[in-house]
Amino acid sequence: MPLISTLIETFNNYLWGAPMILLLLGTHIYLTIRTGFIQRKTFTGIRFSVTRDPDSQGDISQFAALTTALASTIGTGNIIGVGTAIALGGPGAVLWCWLTGVFGIATKYSESLIAVKYRVKTKDGTMLGGAMYALERGLNMKWLGKIFAVLGALTAFGIGCGVQVNAISSIVNSSLAPVLSGASEKASGLLNTYPWIISLAVGLIVGAVTCLVIFGGVKSIARVCERLVPFMAFFYVVGCVAILIFNRAYLSETFSVIFRSAFTEVKSIAGGLVGTGIMMSARYGIARGLFSNESGMGSAPIVAAAAQTRNPVRQALVSATGTFWDTVVVCLMTGLVLVSSIIGNDAISVATLEGGELTSAAFSQIPYIGQPILIVGIITFAYSTILGWSYYGERCLEYLAGKGGLIPYRVAWILVLIIAPVIQLELVWSIADILNALMAIPNLIAVLLLSNVVVKETRHYLNHLDERDETPIPVIRD
């Protein structure tokens, strides 16, 4: 296992070197310029997300599509991922993560636009779309669409399943094990003999609850996400605001440290922080930014294609707000919480604590309610991601094998949820990073080669806001 872990980590570091960073961030900046800084329409997208597009085709509302996408993106990357980025890349990683989100709005917009434009409809009325259909119908590159679909189906098991249930297991273990051990000698002996028993129980419970939802299809998933996402995001943000108020004396230094360490070779920083150099800071900040907001991966456009909308630009504007909420707001707040807590508390240090432990220590500053806020946040964030990515994986598999493969895929999904909690977390994160990068490549090819289509559609819509795209959606066989 150590040899396998070393090989995977080595390949992960190579894959996430300068070429991937330049490709990803370069695409974000390029599309920002080509779309005329579409980020300026973010609040228009927010308004569209809570208003319906009447008499339009689709499986779920635009708001349901957004919350389902947010369910998959607002996950452990916002909590554990940011902490890991700071631990490995220094505080400057927070700025790179945030910049990835700001510029990534343009990429999320563009990939969602082509997903809706080239979507198809099955004979039973189900809408299907995503990078695989854009590659096939927009670029006549079905072979690359199949590669994307294979990577998407596999990636779902990492970023959307294994990592998330592992995070739930870790937080439950750290919270429950001490209580049970102190309750009785019998329970303590049982945990010492079978240290994996809580993790297995978590896997069984999460698997059972997930089974009840995903077998109901996209409408069942969307109903849960519509209710869960607003609650969990508000609950977590309130907790972050409370900590920032508590750490208000250190906020000025926090911003200074983040900016300085992002662009300079700072070797030692106050409060137990250390600088790692510009390249390491950018590497982990951008990697966690992608892991968190998924801009460029081509995942969120899969559910965007199911939205009830006639015009691809309108839904693209709605989908782009997902990156705004996920990274520009939630990840930034997590980063500020962690860095300010490290500066203001000598007991919180990257030298002794890992990513998830940093976040736990920061929230522990809030008496009584700090840890419950974190526990509820991680569990709800992770579980919602499990639901959202199960849909992405299914659509990728359906592109490859048709509806016949859906039931076996769902069964495999539940089995991974049961098994993943007992797997080494670091290995799961590394595999997820690798799959993220590989999945992003064919999607970015589609977005870049179809950028002229994105520009044309954007200009037409923004100049004719009252007009609708009445282009018929092609029907394919089930």
Coordinates of C-alpha atoms in Angstrom, one line a residue:
M1 CA 0.0 0.0 0.0
P2 CA 2.8 2.6 0.8
L3 CA 4.3 1.9 -2.7
I4 CA 0.9 2.4 -4.4
S5 CA 0.2 5.6 -2.4
T6 CA 3.7 6.9 -3.4
L7 CA 3.1 6.2 -7.1
I8 CA -0.3 7.8 -7.0
E9 CA 0.9 10.9 -5.2
T10 CA 3.8 11.2 -7.6
F11 CA 1.5 11.0 -10.6
N12 CA -0.8 13.5 -9.0
N13 CA 1.9 16.0 -8.4
Y14 CA 3.1 15.6 -12.1
L15 CA -0.5 16.0 -13.4
W16 CA -1.1 19.0 -11.3
G17 CA 2.1 20.7 -12.3
A18 CA 2.5 23.9 -14.3
P19 CA 0.8 22.6 -17.6
M20 CA -2.5 21.9 -15.8
I21 CA -2.5 25.1 -13.8
L22 CA -1.8 27.1 -17.0
L23 CA -4.5 25.2 -18.9
L24 CA -7.2 25.6 -16.3
L25 CA -6.5 29.2 -15.2
G26 CA -5.6 30.2 -18.8
T27 CA -9.0 28.9 -19.9
H28 CA -10.8 30.8 -17.1
I29 CA -9.0 34.1 -18.1
Y30 CA -9.5 33.5 -21.9
L31 CA -13.2 32.9 -21.6
T32 CA -13.6 35.8 -19.2
I33 CA -12.2 38.0 -22.0
R34 CA -14.2 36.3 -24.8
T35 CA -17.5 36.6 -23.0
G36 CA -16.9 40.3 -22.2
F37 CA -16.4 39.6 -18.5
I38 CA -19.7 37.6 -18.0
Q39 CA -19.1 37.8 -14.3
R40 CA -20.8 41.2 -14.4
K41 CA -24.1 39.4 -15.0
T42 CA -23.7 37.3 -11.8
F43 CA -26.6 39.0 -10.0
T44 CA -28.8 38.7 -13.2
G45 CA -28.1 34.9 -12.9
I46 CA -29.1 35.0 -9.3
R47 CA -32.4 36.7 -10.2
F48 CA -33.0 34.1 -13.0
S49 CA -32.3 31.2 -10.5
V50 CA -35.4 32.1 -8.5
T51 CA -37.7 32.9 -11.4
R52 CA -39.1 30.3 -13.8
D53 CA -38.8 30.3 -17.6
P54 CA -42.5 29.6 -18.4
D55 CA -43.5 27.0 -21.1
S56 CA -40.0 25.6 -21.4
Q57 CA -38.8 22.1 -21.8
G58 CA -36.9 20.3 -19.1
D59 CA -37.0 17.8 -16.2
I60 CA -36.5 20.2 -13.3
S61 CA -36.8 23.9 -12.6
Q62 CA -33.8 26.2 -13.0
F63 CA -33.5 26.6 -9.2
A64 CA -33.6 22.8 -8.8
A65 CA -30.8 22.5 -11.4
L66 CA -28.8 25.1 -9.6
T67 CA -29.2 23.6 -6.1
T68 CA -28.4 20.1 -7.4
A69 CA -25.2 21.5 -9.0
L70 CA -24.5 23.3 -5.7
A71 CA -25.1 20.1 -3.8
S72 CA -22.3 18.5 -5.7
T73 CA -19.9 21.5 -5.5
I74 CA -20.5 22.7 -1.9
G75 CA -18.9 19.7 -0.3
T76 CA -15.9 18.8 1.7
G77 CA -13.7 20.8 -0.6
N78 CA -15.1 23.9 1.0
I79 CA -14.2 22.8 4.5
I80 CA -11.5 20.1 4.5
G81 CA -10.2 21.0 1.0
V82 CA -9.4 24.6 1.9
G83 CA -7.7 23.5 5.1
T84 CA -5.6 21.0 3.1
A85 CA -4.7 23.7 0.6
I86 CA -3.5 26.0 3.5
A87 CA -1.6 23.2 5.2
L88 CA 0.2 22.2 2.0
G89 CA 0.4 25.4 0.0
G90 CA 0.4 28.1 2.7
P91 CA -2.1 30.9 3.3
G92 CA -1.5 32.2 -0.2
A93 CA -3.5 29.2 -1.5
V94 CA -6.6 30.9 -0.3
L95 CA -6.2 33.8 -2.8
W96 CA -5.4 31.4 -5.7
C97 CA -8.5 29.3 -4.8
W98 CA -10.6 32.5 -4.7
L99 CA -9.1 33.8 -8.1
T100 CA -9.9 30.4 -9.6
G101 CA -13.5 30.9 -8.5
V102 CA -13.8 34.5 -9.8
F103 CA -12.4 33.7 -13.3
G104 CA -13.9 30.2 -13.2
I105 CA -17.4 31.8 -13.4
A106 CA -16.8 32.4 -17.1
T107 CA -15.8 28.8 -17.7
K108 CA -18.8 27.5 -15.7
Y109 CA -21.0 29.8 -17.8
S110 CA -19.5 28.6 -21.1
E111 CA -19.6 24.9 -20.4
S112 CA -23.2 25.1 -19.2
L113 CA -24.2 27.1 -22.3
I114 CA -23.0 24.4 -24.7
A115 CA -24.4 21.7 -22.5
V116 CA -27.9 23.2 -22.9
K117 CA -27.5 24.1 -26.6
Y118 CA -26.5 20.6 -27.6
R119 CA -28.7 18.6 -25.2
V120 CA -31.0 15.9 -26.5
K121 CA -34.3 14.3 -25.3
T122 CA -35.1 10.7 -25.0
K123 CA -38.4 9.3 -26.2
D124 CA -39.7 9.3 -22.6
G125 CA -39.0 13.0 -22.4
T126 CA -35.8 12.9 -20.3
M127 CA -33.3 15.6 -21.1
L128 CA -29.6 14.6 -21.5
G129 CA -26.6 16.9 -21.9
G130 CA -23.1 17.7 -21.0
A131 CA -19.6 17.8 -22.5
M132 CA -20.1 14.4 -24.2
Y133 CA -23.1 15.6 -26.2
A134 CA -21.4 18.9 -27.0
L135 CA -18.3 17.1 -28.3
E136 CA -20.5 14.7 -30.3
R137 CA -23.0 17.2 -31.8
G138 CA -21.0 20.4 -31.7
L139 CA -17.6 19.1 -32.8
N140 CA -18.3 15.7 -34.3
M141 CA -15.9 14.2 -31.8
K142 CA -17.9 11.3 -30.3
W143 CA -14.8 9.4 -29.4
L144 CA -13.7 12.2 -27.1
G145 CA -17.2 12.4 -25.7
K146 CA -16.9 8.7 -24.8
I147 CA -13.6 9.4 -23.1
F148 CA -15.2 12.2 -21.1
A149 CA -18.1 9.9 -20.1
V150 CA -15.8 7.2 -18.9
L151 CA -13.8 9.6 -16.9
G152 CA -16.9 11.2 -15.5
A153 CA -18.4 7.9 -14.4
L154 CA -15.1 7.0 -12.6
T155 CA -14.6 10.5 -11.2
A156 CA -18.0 10.4 -9.6
F157 CA -16.8 7.5 -7.4
G158 CA -13.9 9.5 -6.2
I159 CA -14.8 13.2 -5.8
G160 CA -18.5 12.5 -5.3
C161 CA -18.6 9.3 -3.3
G162 CA -15.5 8.0 -1.7
V163 CA -14.1 11.4 -0.5
Q164 CA -17.5 12.6 0.8
V165 CA -18.5 9.5 2.8
N166 CA -14.9 9.3 4.1
A167 CA -15.3 12.8 5.4
I168 CA -18.6 12.0 7.1
S169 CA -17.0 8.9 8.7
S170 CA -14.0 10.9 10.0
I171 CA -16.1 13.6 11.7
V172 CA -18.4 11.0 13.2
N173 CA -15.5 8.9 14.4
S174 CA -13.7 11.9 16.0
S175 CA -16.9 13.0 17.7
L176 CA -18.5 9.7 18.7
A177 CA -15.6 7.4 19.6
P178 CA -14.4 9.4 22.7
V179 CA -18.0 9.5 24.0
L180 CA -18.6 5.8 23.5
S181 CA -15.2 4.9 25.0
G182 CA -15.9 6.9 28.1
A183 CA -19.4 5.5 28.4
S184 CA -18.4 1.9 29.3
E185 CA -15.4 -0.4 29.3
K186 CA -17.3 -2.8 27.0
A187 CA -17.7 -0.1 24.4
S188 CA -14.1 0.9 24.7
G189 CA -12.9 -2.7 24.3
L190 CA -15.1 -3.1 21.3
L191 CA -13.7 0.0 19.6
N192 CA -10.1 -1.1 20.4
T193 CA -10.7 -4.5 18.9
Y194 CA -12.7 -3.3 15.9
P195 CA -11.6 0.3 15.2
W196 CA -13.4 0.3 11.9
I197 CA -16.8 -0.5 13.4
I198 CA -18.0 3.1 13.5
S199 CA -16.8 3.8 9.9
L200 CA -18.6 0.7 8.7
A201 CA -21.8 1.8 10.5
V202 CA -21.6 5.2 8.9
G203 CA -21.2 3.6 5.5
L204 CA -24.2 1.4 6.0
I205 CA -26.4 4.3 7.2
V206 CA -25.3 6.7 4.4
G207 CA -25.7 3.9 1.8
A208 CA -29.2 3.1 3.0
V209 CA -30.4 6.8 3.0
T210 CA -28.8 7.5 -0.4
C211 CA -30.4 4.4 -1.8
L212 CA -33.9 5.8 -1.0
V213 CA -33.1 9.0 -2.9
I214 CA -31.1 8.1 -6.0
F215 CA -33.4 5.3 -7.1
G216 CA -36.1 8.0 -7.6
G217 CA -34.1 9.6 -10.4
V218 CA -33.2 13.3 -11.0
K219 CA -36.5 14.6 -9.7
S220 CA -36.1 12.9 -6.3
I221 CA -32.5 14.1 -6.1
A222 CA -33.5 17.6 -7.0
R223 CA -36.3 17.7 -4.4
V224 CA -33.9 16.8 -1.6
C225 CA -31.3 19.3 -2.8
E226 CA -33.8 22.1 -3.1
R227 CA -34.5 21.8 0.6
L228 CA -31.0 20.8 1.9
V229 CA -28.7 23.2 0.0
P230 CA -30.1 26.6 1.2
F231 CA -30.3 25.3 4.8
M232 CA -26.7 23.9 4.9
A233 CA -25.1 26.9 3.2
F234 CA -26.8 29.4 5.5
F235 CA -26.0 27.4 8.6
Y236 CA -22.3 27.1 7.7
V237 CA -22.0 30.8 6.6
V238 CA -23.5 32.0 9.9
G239 CA -20.9 29.9 11.7
C240 CA -18.1 31.4 9.7
V241 CA -19.3 34.9 10.3
A242 CA -19.4 34.2 14.1
I243 CA -15.8 33.1 14.0
L244 CA -14.7 36.1 11.9
I245 CA -16.4 38.4 14.4
F246 CA -14.5 36.6 17.2
N247 CA -11.2 37.0 15.2
R248 CA -11.9 40.6 14.0
A249 CA -8.7 41.9 15.6
Y250 CA -6.7 39.7 13.2
L251 CA -8.6 40.3 9.9
S252 CA -6.3 43.0 8.7
E253 CA -3.2 40.9 9.2
T254 CA -5.1 37.9 7.7
F255 CA -5.6 39.7 4.3
S256 CA -2.0 40.9 4.3
V257 CA -0.6 37.4 5.0
I258 CA -2.8 35.8 2.3
F259 CA -1.7 38.4 -0.4
R260 CA 2.0 38.4 0.5
S261 CA 2.4 34.6 0.6
A262 CA 0.5 34.2 -2.7
F263 CA 3.0 36.3 -4.7
T264 CA 6.3 36.2 -2.7
E265 CA 8.6 33.6 -1.2
V266 CA 7.6 34.2 2.4
K267 CA 9.5 31.7 4.6
S268 CA 8.0 32.3 8.0
I269 CA 4.7 33.9 8.9
A270 CA 3.1 34.9 12.2
G271 CA 0.9 32.5 14.1
G272 CA 2.3 29.1 13.1
L273 CA 1.9 29.7 9.3
V274 CA 4.6 29.1 6.9
G275 CA 5.1 30.1 3.3
T276 CA 5.7 27.5 0.6
G277 CA 6.6 29.5 -2.5
I278 CA 4.4 30.8 -5.3
M279 CA 4.3 27.6 -7.3
M280 CA 3.2 25.4 -4.4
S281 CA 0.7 28.1 -3.3
A282 CA -0.8 28.3 -6.8
R283 CA -0.8 24.5 -7.2
Y284 CA -2.8 23.7 -4.1
G285 CA -5.0 26.8 -4.3
I286 CA -6.0 26.1 -7.9
A287 CA -6.4 22.4 -7.4
R288 CA -8.6 22.8 -4.4
G289 CA -10.5 25.6 -6.3
L290 CA -11.3 23.2 -9.1
F291 CA -12.2 20.5 -6.6
S292 CA -14.5 22.9 -4.8
N293 CA -16.3 24.8 -7.6
E294 CA -15.7 22.2 -10.5
S295 CA -15.5 25.0 -13.1
G296 CA -13.9 23.4 -16.1
M297 CA -14.7 19.8 -15.1
G298 CA -17.9 19.6 -17.0
S299 CA -19.9 18.2 -14.1
A300 CA -22.4 20.9 -13.3
P301 CA -23.5 21.3 -17.0
I302 CA -24.8 17.7 -16.9
V303 CA -27.6 18.8 -14.6
A304 CA -27.9 22.2 -16.2
A305 CA -29.0 20.4 -19.4
A306 CA -32.0 19.0 -17.4
A307 CA -33.3 22.5 -16.5
Q308 CA -36.6 23.9 -17.7
T309 CA -35.3 26.6 -20.1
R310 CA -35.5 27.5 -23.7
N311 CA -32.4 29.6 -24.0
P312 CA -29.0 28.2 -23.2
V313 CA -27.6 31.6 -22.1
R314 CA -30.3 32.0 -19.5
Q315 CA -29.5 28.7 -17.9
A316 CA -25.8 29.3 -18.3
L317 CA -26.1 32.5 -16.3
V318 CA -27.9 30.6 -13.5
S319 CA -25.3 27.8 -13.5
A320 CA -22.5 30.3 -13.3
T321 CA -23.8 31.6 -10.0
G322 CA -22.9 28.2 -8.5
T323 CA -19.2 29.0 -8.7
F324 CA -19.9 32.4 -7.2
W325 CA -21.6 30.9 -4.2
D326 CA -19.2 28.0 -3.8
T327 CA -15.8 29.6 -4.1
V328 CA -16.2 33.4 -4.1
V329 CA -18.3 33.2 -1.0
V330 CA -18.1 29.9 1.0
C331 CA -14.4 29.0 0.2
L332 CA -13.3 32.5 0.9
M333 CA -15.0 32.6 4.2
T334 CA -13.5 29.2 5.2
G335 CA -10.0 30.5 4.2
L336 CA -10.4 33.7 6.2
V337 CA -11.7 31.7 9.2
L338 CA -8.7 29.3 9.1
V339 CA -5.9 31.9 8.5
S340 CA -7.3 34.4 11.1
S341 CA -7.7 31.5 13.6
I342 CA -4.1 30.4 13.1
I343 CA -2.7 33.9 13.5
G344 CA -4.8 34.6 16.6
N345 CA -4.4 31.2 18.4
D346 CA -1.0 29.6 19.1
A347 CA -2.6 26.2 19.6
I348 CA -3.8 26.1 16.0
S349 CA -0.7 25.5 13.7
V350 CA -0.1 23.9 10.3
A351 CA 3.0 22.3 11.9
T352 CA 0.9 20.0 14.1
L353 CA -2.6 19.9 12.4
E354 CA -3.7 18.6 9.0
G355 CA -6.3 20.2 6.8
G356 CA -9.5 18.9 8.4
E357 CA -8.0 19.3 11.9
L358 CA -7.2 22.9 11.2
T359 CA -10.9 23.6 10.4
S360 CA -12.0 21.6 13.5
A361 CA -9.7 23.6 15.7
A362 CA -10.9 26.9 14.2
F363 CA -14.5 26.1 14.8
S364 CA -13.7 25.0 18.3
Q365 CA -13.2 28.6 19.2
I366 CA -16.9 29.1 19.4
P367 CA -18.0 27.8 22.8
Y368 CA -20.6 25.0 22.8
I369 CA -21.9 25.5 19.2
G370 CA -18.7 25.6 17.2
Q371 CA -18.2 21.9 16.9
P372 CA -21.9 21.1 16.2
I373 CA -21.8 23.7 13.4
L374 CA -18.8 22.0 11.8
I375 CA -20.2 18.5 12.2
V376 CA -23.6 19.4 10.7
G377 CA -21.8 21.4 8.0
I378 CA -19.5 18.5 6.9
I379 CA -22.2 15.9 7.1
T380 CA -24.7 17.9 5.0
F381 CA -22.1 19.2 2.6
A382 CA -20.8 15.7 2.0
Y383 CA -24.1 14.0 1.7
S384 CA -25.5 16.6 -0.7
T385 CA -22.4 16.0 -2.9
I386 CA -23.0 12.3 -2.9
L387 CA -26.5 12.9 -4.3
G388 CA -25.4 15.4 -6.9
W389 CA -22.5 13.3 -8.2
S390 CA -24.6 10.2 -8.3
Y391 CA -26.7 11.9 -11.0
Y392 CA -23.6 13.0 -12.9
G393 CA -22.1 9.5 -12.9
E394 CA -25.4 8.0 -14.1
R395 CA -25.7 10.4 -17.0
C396 CA -22.1 9.6 -18.1
L397 CA -22.8 5.9 -17.9
E398 CA -26.1 6.3 -19.8
Y399 CA -24.2 8.0 -22.6
L400 CA -22.0 4.9 -22.8
A401 CA -24.3 2.0 -22.1
G402 CA -27.9 3.3 -22.2
K403 CA -30.5 3.0 -19.4
G404 CA -29.7 -0.7 -18.9
G405 CA -26.5 0.2 -17.0
L406 CA -28.2 2.5 -14.4
I407 CA -29.3 -0.1 -11.9
P408 CA -25.9 -1.8 -11.7
Y409 CA -24.3 1.6 -11.4
R410 CA -26.5 2.6 -8.5
V411 CA -25.8 -0.7 -6.7
A412 CA -22.0 -0.1 -7.2
W413 CA -22.5 3.5 -5.8
I414 CA -24.1 2.2 -2.6
L415 CA -21.3 -0.4 -2.2
V416 CA -18.6 2.2 -2.5
L417 CA -20.4 4.3 0.1
I418 CA -20.2 1.3 2.5
I419 CA -16.6 0.4 1.8
A420 CA -15.0 3.9 1.4
P421 CA -15.1 4.9 5.0
V422 CA -12.4 2.3 5.9
I423 CA -10.0 3.5 3.2
Q424 CA -7.0 5.7 3.8
L425 CA -8.2 9.3 3.3
E426 CA -5.0 10.7 1.8
L427 CA -5.1 8.1 -0.9
V428 CA -8.8 8.9 -1.7
W429 CA -8.0 12.6 -2.0
S430 CA -5.0 11.9 -4.4
I431 CA -7.1 9.7 -6.6
A432 CA -9.9 12.3 -6.7
D433 CA -7.4 15.0 -7.7
I434 CA -6.1 12.8 -10.6
L435 CA -9.6 12.0 -11.9
N436 CA -10.6 15.7 -11.6
A437 CA -7.7 16.7 -13.9
L438 CA -8.3 14.0 -16.4
M439 CA -12.0 14.7 -16.6
A440 CA -11.3 18.4 -17.1
I441 CA -9.1 18.0 -20.2
P442 CA -11.8 16.8 -22.8
N443 CA -14.3 19.3 -21.3
L444 CA -11.9 22.2 -21.7
I445 CA -11.2 21.1 -25.3
A446 CA -15.0 21.3 -26.0
V447 CA -15.4 24.7 -24.3
L448 CA -12.4 26.2 -26.1
L449 CA -13.2 24.8 -29.6
L450 CA -16.8 26.0 -29.2
S451 CA -16.0 29.4 -27.7
N452 CA -17.1 31.1 -30.9
V453 CA -20.6 29.5 -30.3
V454 CA -20.6 30.7 -26.7
V455 CA -19.7 34.3 -27.8
K456 CA -22.3 34.3 -30.6
E457 CA -25.1 33.0 -28.3
T458 CA -24.2 35.4 -25.5
R459 CA -24.2 38.5 -27.7
H460 CA -27.5 37.6 -29.3
Y461 CA -29.2 36.9 -26.0
L462 CA -27.9 40.0 -24.3
N463 CA -29.0 42.2 -27.2
H464 CA -32.4 40.5 -27.5
L465 CA -33.4 39.7 -23.9
D466 CA -37.1 39.2 -24.8
E467 CA -36.4 36.6 -27.6
R468 CA -36.3 32.9 -26.9
D469 CA -34.4 30.1 -28.6
E470 CA -37.1 28.0 -30.2
T471 CA -34.7 25.6 -31.8
P472 CA -36.2 22.1 -31.4
I473 CA -34.4 19.6 -29.2
P474 CA -33.5 16.4 -31.0
V475 CA -35.1 13.2 -29.8
I476 CA -32.9 10.1 -29.4
R477 CA -33.7 6.5 -28.6
D478 CA -33.9 5.4 -25.0

